[in-house]
Short mmCIF file of C-alpha atoms and ligand atoms in Angstrom, two decimals:
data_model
loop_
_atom_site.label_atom_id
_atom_site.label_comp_id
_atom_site.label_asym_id
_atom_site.label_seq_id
_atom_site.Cartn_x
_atom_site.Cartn_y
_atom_site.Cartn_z
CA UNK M 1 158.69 308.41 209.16
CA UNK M 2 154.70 309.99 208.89
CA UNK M 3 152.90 309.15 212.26
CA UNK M 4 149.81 307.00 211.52
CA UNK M 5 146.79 308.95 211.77
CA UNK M 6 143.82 307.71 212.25
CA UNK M 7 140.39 309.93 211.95
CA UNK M 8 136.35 309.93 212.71
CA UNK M 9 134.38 311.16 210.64
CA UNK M 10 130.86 311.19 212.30
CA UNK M 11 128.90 312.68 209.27
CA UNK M 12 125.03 313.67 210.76
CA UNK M 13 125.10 311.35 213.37
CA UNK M 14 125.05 311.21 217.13
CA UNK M 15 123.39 313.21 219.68
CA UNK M 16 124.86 315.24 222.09
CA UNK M 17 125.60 312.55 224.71
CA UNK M 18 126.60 309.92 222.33
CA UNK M 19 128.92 312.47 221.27
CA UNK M 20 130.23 313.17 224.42
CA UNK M 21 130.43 309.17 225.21
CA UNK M 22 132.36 308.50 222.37
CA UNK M 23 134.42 310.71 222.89
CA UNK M 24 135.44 310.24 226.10
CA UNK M 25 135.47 306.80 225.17
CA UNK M 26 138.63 307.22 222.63
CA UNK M 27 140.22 309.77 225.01
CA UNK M 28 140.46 307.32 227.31
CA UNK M 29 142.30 304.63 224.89
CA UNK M 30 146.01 304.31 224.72
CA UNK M 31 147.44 305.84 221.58
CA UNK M 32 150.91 305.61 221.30
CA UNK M 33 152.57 306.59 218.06
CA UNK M 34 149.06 307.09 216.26
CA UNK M 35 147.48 310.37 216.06
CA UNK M 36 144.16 310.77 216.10
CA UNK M 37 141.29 313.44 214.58
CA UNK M 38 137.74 313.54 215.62
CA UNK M 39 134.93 315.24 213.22
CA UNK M 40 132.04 315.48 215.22
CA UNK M 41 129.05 317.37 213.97
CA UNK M 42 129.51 321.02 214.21
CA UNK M 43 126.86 321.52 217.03
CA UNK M 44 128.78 318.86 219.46
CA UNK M 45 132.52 320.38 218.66
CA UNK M 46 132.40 322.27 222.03
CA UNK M 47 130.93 318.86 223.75
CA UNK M 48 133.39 316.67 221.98
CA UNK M 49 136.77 319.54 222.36
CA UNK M 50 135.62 319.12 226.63
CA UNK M 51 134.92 315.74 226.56
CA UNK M 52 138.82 314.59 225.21
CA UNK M 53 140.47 317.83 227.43
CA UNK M 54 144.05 316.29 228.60
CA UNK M 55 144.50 313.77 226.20
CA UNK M 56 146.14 314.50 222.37
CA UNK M 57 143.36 313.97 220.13
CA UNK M 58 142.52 316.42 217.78
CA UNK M 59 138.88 317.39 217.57
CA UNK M 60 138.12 319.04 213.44
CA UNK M 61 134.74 320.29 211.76
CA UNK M 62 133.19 318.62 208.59
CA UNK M 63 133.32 322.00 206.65
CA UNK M 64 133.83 325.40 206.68
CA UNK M 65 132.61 328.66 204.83
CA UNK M 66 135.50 330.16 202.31
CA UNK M 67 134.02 333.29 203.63
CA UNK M 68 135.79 335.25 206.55
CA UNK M 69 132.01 336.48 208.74
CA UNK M 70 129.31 338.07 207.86
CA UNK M 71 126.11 337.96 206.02
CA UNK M 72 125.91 334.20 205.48
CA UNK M 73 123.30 332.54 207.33
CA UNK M 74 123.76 328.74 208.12
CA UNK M 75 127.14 329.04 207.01
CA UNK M 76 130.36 328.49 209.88
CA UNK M 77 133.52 329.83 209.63
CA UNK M 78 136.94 328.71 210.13
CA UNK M 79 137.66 331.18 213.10
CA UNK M 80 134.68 329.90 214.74
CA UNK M 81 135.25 326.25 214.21
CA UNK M 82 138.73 327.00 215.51
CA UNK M 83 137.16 329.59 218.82
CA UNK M 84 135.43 326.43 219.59
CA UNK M 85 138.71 324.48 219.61
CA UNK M 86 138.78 322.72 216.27
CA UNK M 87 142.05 322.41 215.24
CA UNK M 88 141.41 320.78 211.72
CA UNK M 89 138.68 321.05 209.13
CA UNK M 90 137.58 318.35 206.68
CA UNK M 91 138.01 319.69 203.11
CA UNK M 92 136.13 318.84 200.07
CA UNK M 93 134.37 315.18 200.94
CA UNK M 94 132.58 313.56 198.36
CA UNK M 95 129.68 314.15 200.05
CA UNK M 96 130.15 317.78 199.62
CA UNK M 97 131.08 317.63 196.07
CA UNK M 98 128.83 314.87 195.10
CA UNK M 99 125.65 315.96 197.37
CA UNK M 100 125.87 319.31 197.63
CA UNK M 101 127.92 320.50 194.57
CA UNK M 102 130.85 321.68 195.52
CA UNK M 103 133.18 322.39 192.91
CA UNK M 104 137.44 322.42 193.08
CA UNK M 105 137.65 326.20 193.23
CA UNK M 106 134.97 326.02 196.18
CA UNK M 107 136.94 324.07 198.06
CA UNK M 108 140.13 325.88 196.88
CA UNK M 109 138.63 328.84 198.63
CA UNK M 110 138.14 327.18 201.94
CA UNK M 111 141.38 325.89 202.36
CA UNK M 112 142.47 329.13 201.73
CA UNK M 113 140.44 330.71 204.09
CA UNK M 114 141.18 327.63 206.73
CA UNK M 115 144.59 327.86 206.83
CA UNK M 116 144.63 331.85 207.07
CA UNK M 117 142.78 331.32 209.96
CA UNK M 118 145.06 328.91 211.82
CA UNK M 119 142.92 325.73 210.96
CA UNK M 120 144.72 322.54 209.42
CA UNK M 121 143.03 321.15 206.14
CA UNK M 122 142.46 317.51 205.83
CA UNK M 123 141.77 317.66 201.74
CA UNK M 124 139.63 314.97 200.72
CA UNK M 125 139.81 313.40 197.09
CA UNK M 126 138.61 310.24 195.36
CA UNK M 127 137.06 309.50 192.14
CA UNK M 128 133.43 308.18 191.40
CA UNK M 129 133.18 304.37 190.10
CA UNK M 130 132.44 305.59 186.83
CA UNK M 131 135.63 307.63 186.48
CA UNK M 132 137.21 304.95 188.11
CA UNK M 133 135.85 302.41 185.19
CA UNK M 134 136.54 304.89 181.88
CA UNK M 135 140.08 304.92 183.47
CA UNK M 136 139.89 308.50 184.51
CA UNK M 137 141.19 308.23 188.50
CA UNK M 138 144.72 309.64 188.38
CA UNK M 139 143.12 312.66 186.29
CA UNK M 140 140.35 313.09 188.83
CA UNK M 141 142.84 312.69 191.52
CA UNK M 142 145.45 314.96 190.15
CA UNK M 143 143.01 317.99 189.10
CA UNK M 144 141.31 317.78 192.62
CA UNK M 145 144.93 318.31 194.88
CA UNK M 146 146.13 320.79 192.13
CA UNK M 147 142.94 322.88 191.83
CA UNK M 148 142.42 322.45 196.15
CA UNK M 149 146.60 323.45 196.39
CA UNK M 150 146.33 326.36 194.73
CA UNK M 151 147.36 329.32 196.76
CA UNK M 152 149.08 326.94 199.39
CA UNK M 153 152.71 327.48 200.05
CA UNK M 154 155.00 324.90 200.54
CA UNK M 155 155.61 326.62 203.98
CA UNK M 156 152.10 325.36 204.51
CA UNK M 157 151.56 322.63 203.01
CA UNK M 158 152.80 320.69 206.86
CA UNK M 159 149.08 322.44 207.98
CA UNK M 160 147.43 319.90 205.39
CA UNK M 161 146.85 316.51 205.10
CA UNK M 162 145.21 314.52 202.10
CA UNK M 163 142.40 311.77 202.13
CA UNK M 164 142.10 309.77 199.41
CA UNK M 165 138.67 308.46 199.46
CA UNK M 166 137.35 306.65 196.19
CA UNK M 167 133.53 307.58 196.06
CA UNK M 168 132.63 304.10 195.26
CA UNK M 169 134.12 303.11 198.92
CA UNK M 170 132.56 305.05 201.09
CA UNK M 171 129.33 304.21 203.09
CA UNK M 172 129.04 300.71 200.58
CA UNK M 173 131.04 298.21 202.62
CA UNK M 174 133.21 297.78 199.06
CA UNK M 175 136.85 298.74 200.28
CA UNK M 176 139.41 299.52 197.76
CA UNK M 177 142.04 296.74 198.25
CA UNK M 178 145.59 297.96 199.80
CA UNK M 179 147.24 297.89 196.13
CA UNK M 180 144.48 299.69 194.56
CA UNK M 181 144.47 302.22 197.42
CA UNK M 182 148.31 302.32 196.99
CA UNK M 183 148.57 302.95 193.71
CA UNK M 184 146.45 306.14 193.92
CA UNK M 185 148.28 306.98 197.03
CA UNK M 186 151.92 306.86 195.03
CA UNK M 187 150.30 308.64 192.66
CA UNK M 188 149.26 311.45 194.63
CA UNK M 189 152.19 312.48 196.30
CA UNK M 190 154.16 312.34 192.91
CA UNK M 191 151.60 315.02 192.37
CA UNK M 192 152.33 316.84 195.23
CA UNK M 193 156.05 316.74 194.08
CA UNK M 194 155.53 318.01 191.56
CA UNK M 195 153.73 320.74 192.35
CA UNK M 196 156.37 321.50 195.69
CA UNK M 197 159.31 318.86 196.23
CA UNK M 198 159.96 315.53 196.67
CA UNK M 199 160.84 316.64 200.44
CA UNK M 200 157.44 318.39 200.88
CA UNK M 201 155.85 314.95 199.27
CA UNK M 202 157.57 312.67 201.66
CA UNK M 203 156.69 314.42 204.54
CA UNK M 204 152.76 314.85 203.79
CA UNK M 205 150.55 312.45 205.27
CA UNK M 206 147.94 310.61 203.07
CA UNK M 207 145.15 308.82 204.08
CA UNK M 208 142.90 306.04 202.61
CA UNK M 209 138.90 306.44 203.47
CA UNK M 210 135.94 304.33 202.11
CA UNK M 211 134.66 301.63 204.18
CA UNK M 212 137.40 301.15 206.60
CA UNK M 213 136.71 298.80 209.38
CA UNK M 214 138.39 296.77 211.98
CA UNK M 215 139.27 293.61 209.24
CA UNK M 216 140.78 295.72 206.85
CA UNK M 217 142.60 298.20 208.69
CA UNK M 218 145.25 296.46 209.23
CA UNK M 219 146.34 295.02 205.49
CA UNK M 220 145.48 299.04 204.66
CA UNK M 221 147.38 300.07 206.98
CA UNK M 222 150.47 297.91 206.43
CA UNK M 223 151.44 299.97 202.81
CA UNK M 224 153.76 302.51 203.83
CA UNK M 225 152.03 304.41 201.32
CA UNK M 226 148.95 304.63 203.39
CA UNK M 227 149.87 306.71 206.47
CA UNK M 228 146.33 306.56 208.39
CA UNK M 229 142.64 306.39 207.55
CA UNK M 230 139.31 308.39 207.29
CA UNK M 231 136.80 306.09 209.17
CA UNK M 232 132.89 306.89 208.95
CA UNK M 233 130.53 304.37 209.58
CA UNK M 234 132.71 302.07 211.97
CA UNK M 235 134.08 305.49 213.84
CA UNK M 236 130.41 305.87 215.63
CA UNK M 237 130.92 302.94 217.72
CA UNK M 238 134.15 302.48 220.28
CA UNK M 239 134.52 299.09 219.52
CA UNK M 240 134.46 299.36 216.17
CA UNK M 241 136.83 302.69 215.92
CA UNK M 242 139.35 301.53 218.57
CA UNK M 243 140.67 298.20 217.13
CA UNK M 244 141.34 300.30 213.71
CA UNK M 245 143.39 302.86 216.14
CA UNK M 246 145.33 299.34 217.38
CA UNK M 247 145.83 298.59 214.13
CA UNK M 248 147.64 301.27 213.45
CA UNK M 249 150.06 301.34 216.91
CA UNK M 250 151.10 297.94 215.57
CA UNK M 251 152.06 299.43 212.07
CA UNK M 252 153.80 301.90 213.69
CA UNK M 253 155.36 299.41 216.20
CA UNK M 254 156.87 297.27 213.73
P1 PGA X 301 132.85 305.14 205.41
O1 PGA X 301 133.02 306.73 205.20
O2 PGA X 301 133.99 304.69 206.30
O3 PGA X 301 131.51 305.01 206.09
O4 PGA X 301 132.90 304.51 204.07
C1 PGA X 301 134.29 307.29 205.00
C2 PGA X 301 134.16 308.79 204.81
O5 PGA X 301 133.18 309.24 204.20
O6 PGA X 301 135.02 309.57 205.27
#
Protein backbone atom coordinates (compact mmCIF):
# COMPACT_ATOMS: atom_id res chain seq x y z
CA UNK A 1 0.00 0.00 0.00
CA UNK A 2 1.78 3.72 -1.25
CA UNK A 3 1.08 6.33 1.58
CA UNK A 4 -0.91 9.25 0.11
CA UNK A 5 1.20 12.13 -0.39
CA UNK A 6 0.11 15.20 -0.67
CA UNK A 7 2.50 18.32 -1.80
CA UNK A 8 2.72 22.42 -2.05
CA UNK A 9 4.02 23.75 -4.55
CA UNK A 10 4.26 27.57 -3.80
CA UNK A 11 5.80 28.64 -7.23
CA UNK A 12 7.01 32.70 -6.74
CA UNK A 13 4.73 33.39 -4.18
CA UNK A 14 4.64 34.37 -0.56
CA UNK A 15 6.76 36.50 1.51
CA UNK A 16 8.75 35.56 4.20
CA UNK A 17 6.06 35.63 6.93
CA UNK A 18 3.36 34.21 4.87
CA UNK A 19 5.77 31.57 4.41
CA UNK A 20 6.44 31.04 7.78
CA UNK A 21 2.45 31.26 8.60
CA UNK A 22 1.64 28.73 6.33
CA UNK A 23 3.75 26.74 7.33
CA UNK A 24 3.28 26.57 10.70
CA UNK A 25 -0.18 26.49 9.81
CA UNK A 26 0.05 22.79 8.13
CA UNK A 27 2.55 21.70 10.82
CA UNK A 28 0.12 22.16 13.11
CA UNK A 29 -2.69 19.94 11.22
CA UNK A 30 -3.21 16.32 11.97
CA UNK A 31 -1.80 14.08 9.27
CA UNK A 32 -2.21 10.66 9.85
CA UNK A 33 -1.37 8.21 7.13
CA UNK A 34 -0.72 11.14 4.51
CA UNK A 35 2.64 12.44 3.92
CA UNK A 36 3.21 15.64 3.15
CA UNK A 37 6.00 17.91 0.97
CA UNK A 38 6.30 21.59 1.10
CA UNK A 39 8.11 23.63 -1.92
CA UNK A 40 8.52 26.91 -0.70
CA UNK A 41 10.55 29.39 -2.65
CA UNK A 42 14.17 28.81 -2.30
CA UNK A 43 14.84 32.05 -0.22
CA UNK A 44 12.12 30.93 2.60
CA UNK A 45 13.44 27.03 2.76
CA UNK A 46 15.38 27.87 5.99
CA UNK A 47 12.08 29.90 7.30
CA UNK A 48 9.74 27.20 6.19
CA UNK A 49 12.43 23.87 7.38
CA UNK A 50 12.15 26.05 11.24
CA UNK A 51 8.80 26.89 11.00
CA UNK A 52 7.43 22.85 10.66
CA UNK A 53 10.62 21.62 13.21
CA UNK A 54 8.91 18.53 15.23
CA UNK A 55 6.33 17.64 13.02
CA UNK A 56 6.93 15.07 9.71
CA UNK A 57 6.51 17.24 6.85
CA UNK A 58 8.96 17.34 4.37
CA UNK A 59 10.11 20.76 3.27
CA UNK A 60 11.74 20.39 -0.93
CA UNK A 61 13.14 23.18 -3.39
CA UNK A 62 11.50 24.00 -6.84
CA UNK A 63 14.85 23.21 -8.69
CA UNK A 64 18.21 22.55 -8.55
CA UNK A 65 21.50 23.10 -10.65
CA UNK A 66 22.81 19.60 -12.38
CA UNK A 67 26.04 21.20 -11.47
CA UNK A 68 27.95 20.10 -8.20
CA UNK A 69 29.40 24.22 -7.02
CA UNK A 70 31.11 26.53 -8.54
CA UNK A 71 31.14 29.19 -11.10
CA UNK A 72 27.39 29.45 -11.67
CA UNK A 73 25.89 32.52 -10.52
CA UNK A 74 22.08 32.47 -9.63
CA UNK A 75 22.20 28.91 -9.88
CA UNK A 76 21.52 26.53 -6.30
CA UNK A 77 22.70 23.33 -5.77
CA UNK A 78 21.41 20.21 -4.44
CA UNK A 79 23.88 20.11 -1.39
CA UNK A 80 22.78 23.47 -0.53
CA UNK A 81 19.10 22.98 -0.90
CA UNK A 82 19.68 19.89 1.22
CA UNK A 83 22.40 22.08 4.04
CA UNK A 84 19.35 24.12 4.36
CA UNK A 85 17.23 21.05 5.19
CA UNK A 86 15.42 20.25 1.97
CA UNK A 87 14.93 16.85 1.77
CA UNK A 88 13.28 16.70 -1.79
CA UNK A 89 13.66 18.69 -4.97
CA UNK A 90 10.98 19.29 -7.61
CA UNK A 91 12.24 17.93 -10.97
CA UNK A 92 11.44 19.05 -14.38
CA UNK A 93 7.89 21.16 -13.96
CA UNK A 94 6.33 22.35 -16.90
CA UNK A 95 7.09 25.54 -15.98
CA UNK A 96 10.68 24.78 -16.28
CA UNK A 97 10.44 23.02 -19.49
CA UNK A 98 7.78 25.10 -20.98
CA UNK A 99 9.07 28.68 -19.56
CA UNK A 100 12.41 28.36 -19.26
CA UNK A 101 13.44 25.55 -21.73
CA UNK A 102 14.49 22.89 -20.09
CA UNK A 103 15.04 19.95 -22.05
CA UNK A 104 14.84 15.87 -20.83
CA UNK A 105 18.62 15.50 -20.64
CA UNK A 106 18.61 18.83 -18.45
CA UNK A 107 16.60 17.49 -16.13
CA UNK A 108 18.22 14.02 -16.50
CA UNK A 109 21.28 15.74 -15.17
CA UNK A 110 19.70 17.12 -12.08
CA UNK A 111 18.25 14.15 -10.88
CA UNK A 112 21.42 12.77 -11.22
CA UNK A 113 23.13 15.23 -9.44
CA UNK A 114 20.06 15.33 -6.69
CA UNK A 115 20.12 12.03 -5.76
CA UNK A 116 24.11 11.85 -5.52
CA UNK A 117 23.72 14.37 -3.17
CA UNK A 118 21.21 12.76 -0.81
CA UNK A 119 18.13 14.78 -2.17
CA UNK A 120 14.83 12.83 -3.20
CA UNK A 121 13.48 13.73 -6.80
CA UNK A 122 9.87 14.41 -7.23
CA UNK A 123 10.00 14.06 -11.37
CA UNK A 124 7.41 16.03 -12.88
CA UNK A 125 5.78 15.05 -16.35
CA UNK A 126 2.66 15.95 -18.31
CA UNK A 127 1.96 16.70 -21.82
CA UNK A 128 0.82 20.10 -23.43
CA UNK A 129 -3.00 20.23 -24.74
CA UNK A 130 -1.79 20.07 -28.09
CA UNK A 131 0.08 16.80 -27.65
CA UNK A 132 -2.66 15.81 -25.68
CA UNK A 133 -5.17 16.54 -28.85
CA UNK A 134 -2.77 14.93 -31.88
CA UNK A 135 -2.90 11.90 -29.48
CA UNK A 136 0.70 12.14 -28.52
CA UNK A 137 0.42 11.87 -24.33
CA UNK A 138 1.64 8.36 -23.58
CA UNK A 139 4.71 9.23 -26.01
CA UNK A 140 5.32 12.51 -24.22
CA UNK A 141 4.84 10.79 -21.00
CA UNK A 142 6.95 7.80 -21.70
CA UNK A 143 10.08 9.74 -23.31
CA UNK A 144 10.01 12.27 -20.32
CA UNK A 145 10.39 9.28 -17.24
CA UNK A 146 12.76 7.32 -19.61
CA UNK A 147 15.01 10.21 -20.70
CA UNK A 148 14.67 11.80 -16.64
CA UNK A 149 15.45 7.76 -15.37
CA UNK A 150 18.35 7.46 -17.06
CA UNK A 151 21.29 6.81 -14.84
CA UNK A 152 18.85 5.92 -11.87
CA UNK A 153 19.22 2.54 -10.33
CA UNK A 154 16.54 0.57 -9.29
CA UNK A 155 18.27 0.74 -5.80
CA UNK A 156 17.20 4.33 -6.16
CA UNK A 157 14.48 4.63 -7.74
CA UNK A 158 12.54 4.49 -3.70
CA UNK A 159 14.49 8.26 -3.53
CA UNK A 160 12.00 9.36 -6.44
CA UNK A 161 8.64 10.04 -6.86
CA UNK A 162 6.69 10.99 -10.17
CA UNK A 163 4.09 13.87 -10.83
CA UNK A 164 2.07 13.60 -13.53
CA UNK A 165 0.94 17.00 -14.33
CA UNK A 166 -0.84 17.56 -17.81
CA UNK A 167 0.28 21.18 -18.88
CA UNK A 168 -3.16 22.05 -19.87
CA UNK A 169 -4.17 21.55 -15.96
CA UNK A 170 -2.13 23.49 -14.24
CA UNK A 171 -2.77 27.16 -13.10
CA UNK A 172 -6.29 27.01 -15.60
CA UNK A 173 -8.85 25.71 -13.13
CA UNK A 174 -9.45 22.75 -16.04
CA UNK A 175 -8.66 19.48 -13.97
CA UNK A 176 -8.05 16.34 -15.78
CA UNK A 177 -10.96 14.06 -14.65
CA UNK A 178 -9.89 10.94 -12.28
CA UNK A 179 -10.10 8.45 -15.43
CA UNK A 180 -8.19 10.64 -17.63
CA UNK A 181 -5.61 11.22 -14.87
CA UNK A 182 -5.72 7.38 -14.34
CA UNK A 183 -5.16 6.30 -17.45
CA UNK A 184 -1.85 8.23 -17.77
CA UNK A 185 -1.07 7.18 -14.31
CA UNK A 186 -1.40 3.17 -15.35
CA UNK A 187 0.42 4.06 -18.06
CA UNK A 188 3.31 5.40 -16.41
CA UNK A 189 4.22 2.92 -14.07
CA UNK A 190 3.92 0.19 -16.87
CA UNK A 191 6.72 2.39 -18.03
CA UNK A 192 8.54 2.29 -15.08
CA UNK A 193 8.24 -1.59 -15.28
CA UNK A 194 9.50 -1.77 -17.85
CA UNK A 195 12.32 0.01 -17.53
CA UNK A 196 13.00 -1.76 -13.65
CA UNK A 197 10.22 -4.33 -12.40
CA UNK A 198 6.87 -4.68 -11.80
CA UNK A 199 7.99 -4.66 -7.94
CA UNK A 200 9.92 -1.36 -8.35
CA UNK A 201 6.53 -0.02 -10.29
CA UNK A 202 4.21 -0.98 -7.55
CA UNK A 203 6.04 0.49 -4.98
CA UNK A 204 6.66 4.08 -6.67
CA UNK A 205 4.40 6.71 -5.78
CA UNK A 206 2.66 8.80 -8.55
CA UNK A 207 1.04 11.84 -8.25
CA UNK A 208 -1.65 13.80 -10.23
CA UNK A 209 -1.03 17.86 -10.38
CA UNK A 210 -3.01 20.51 -12.43
CA UNK A 211 -5.60 22.41 -10.72
CA UNK A 212 -6.18 20.37 -7.71
CA UNK A 213 -8.45 21.85 -5.18
CA UNK A 214 -10.54 20.97 -2.25
CA UNK A 215 -13.78 19.61 -4.68
CA UNK A 216 -11.78 17.45 -6.62
CA UNK A 217 -9.37 16.01 -4.39
CA UNK A 218 -11.24 13.67 -3.22
CA UNK A 219 -12.79 11.77 -6.57
CA UNK A 220 -8.74 12.18 -7.59
CA UNK A 221 -7.78 10.87 -4.88
CA UNK A 222 -10.09 7.85 -4.65
CA UNK A 223 -8.14 5.91 -7.92
CA UNK A 224 -5.71 3.78 -6.37
CA UNK A 225 -3.76 4.74 -9.23
CA UNK A 226 -3.36 8.22 -7.99
CA UNK A 227 -1.28 7.97 -4.77
CA UNK A 228 -1.22 11.87 -3.79
CA UNK A 229 -1.22 15.25 -5.51
CA UNK A 230 0.95 18.31 -6.58
CA UNK A 231 -1.19 21.32 -5.37
CA UNK A 232 -0.19 25.01 -6.54
CA UNK A 233 -2.57 27.58 -6.51
CA UNK A 234 -4.95 26.18 -3.65
CA UNK A 235 -1.58 25.12 -1.51
CA UNK A 236 -0.99 29.10 -0.68
CA UNK A 237 -3.90 29.28 1.48
CA UNK A 238 -4.49 26.80 4.75
CA UNK A 239 -7.90 26.44 4.11
CA UNK A 240 -7.68 25.66 0.85
CA UNK A 241 -4.49 23.13 1.19
CA UNK A 242 -5.73 21.40 4.37
CA UNK A 243 -9.14 19.94 3.31
CA UNK A 244 -7.14 18.35 0.16
CA UNK A 245 -4.65 16.82 3.01
CA UNK A 246 -8.24 15.44 4.70
CA UNK A 247 -9.07 14.19 1.68
CA UNK A 248 -6.50 12.14 1.45
CA UNK A 249 -6.50 10.64 5.40
CA UNK A 250 -9.97 9.48 4.36
CA UNK A 251 -8.58 7.61 1.21
CA UNK A 252 -6.18 6.19 3.20
CA UNK A 253 -8.70 5.43 6.02
CA UNK A 254 -10.96 3.48 4.00
P1 LIG B 1 -1.99 24.27 -9.98
O1 LIG B 1 -0.41 23.96 -10.15
O2 LIG B 1 -2.48 23.41 -8.84
O3 LIG B 1 -2.04 25.74 -9.66
O4 LIG B 1 -2.64 23.92 -11.27
C1 LIG B 1 0.08 22.65 -10.04
C2 LIG B 1 1.58 22.65 -10.25
O5 LIG B 1 2.07 23.43 -11.08
O6 LIG B 1 2.32 21.89 -9.60
Amino acid sequence: MRTPYVCGNWKMNLDRAGARGLAAAIAQHRMRGVDIGLFPPAVYLDEVVRAVAGSNLVVGGQNCCDEQSGAFTGEISAAMLKDVGARVVLLGHSERRHVFGETDELIQRKIQRALADGLHVMLCVGETLAERDGGQTEAVVGRQLTRGLVGVAREALGAVTVAYEPVWAIGTGRTASPSQAADVHRYARGVCSGLYDSAAAAALRILYGGSVKADNAAELLADPDIDGALVGGASLRADHFLPIIDAAQRVSAS
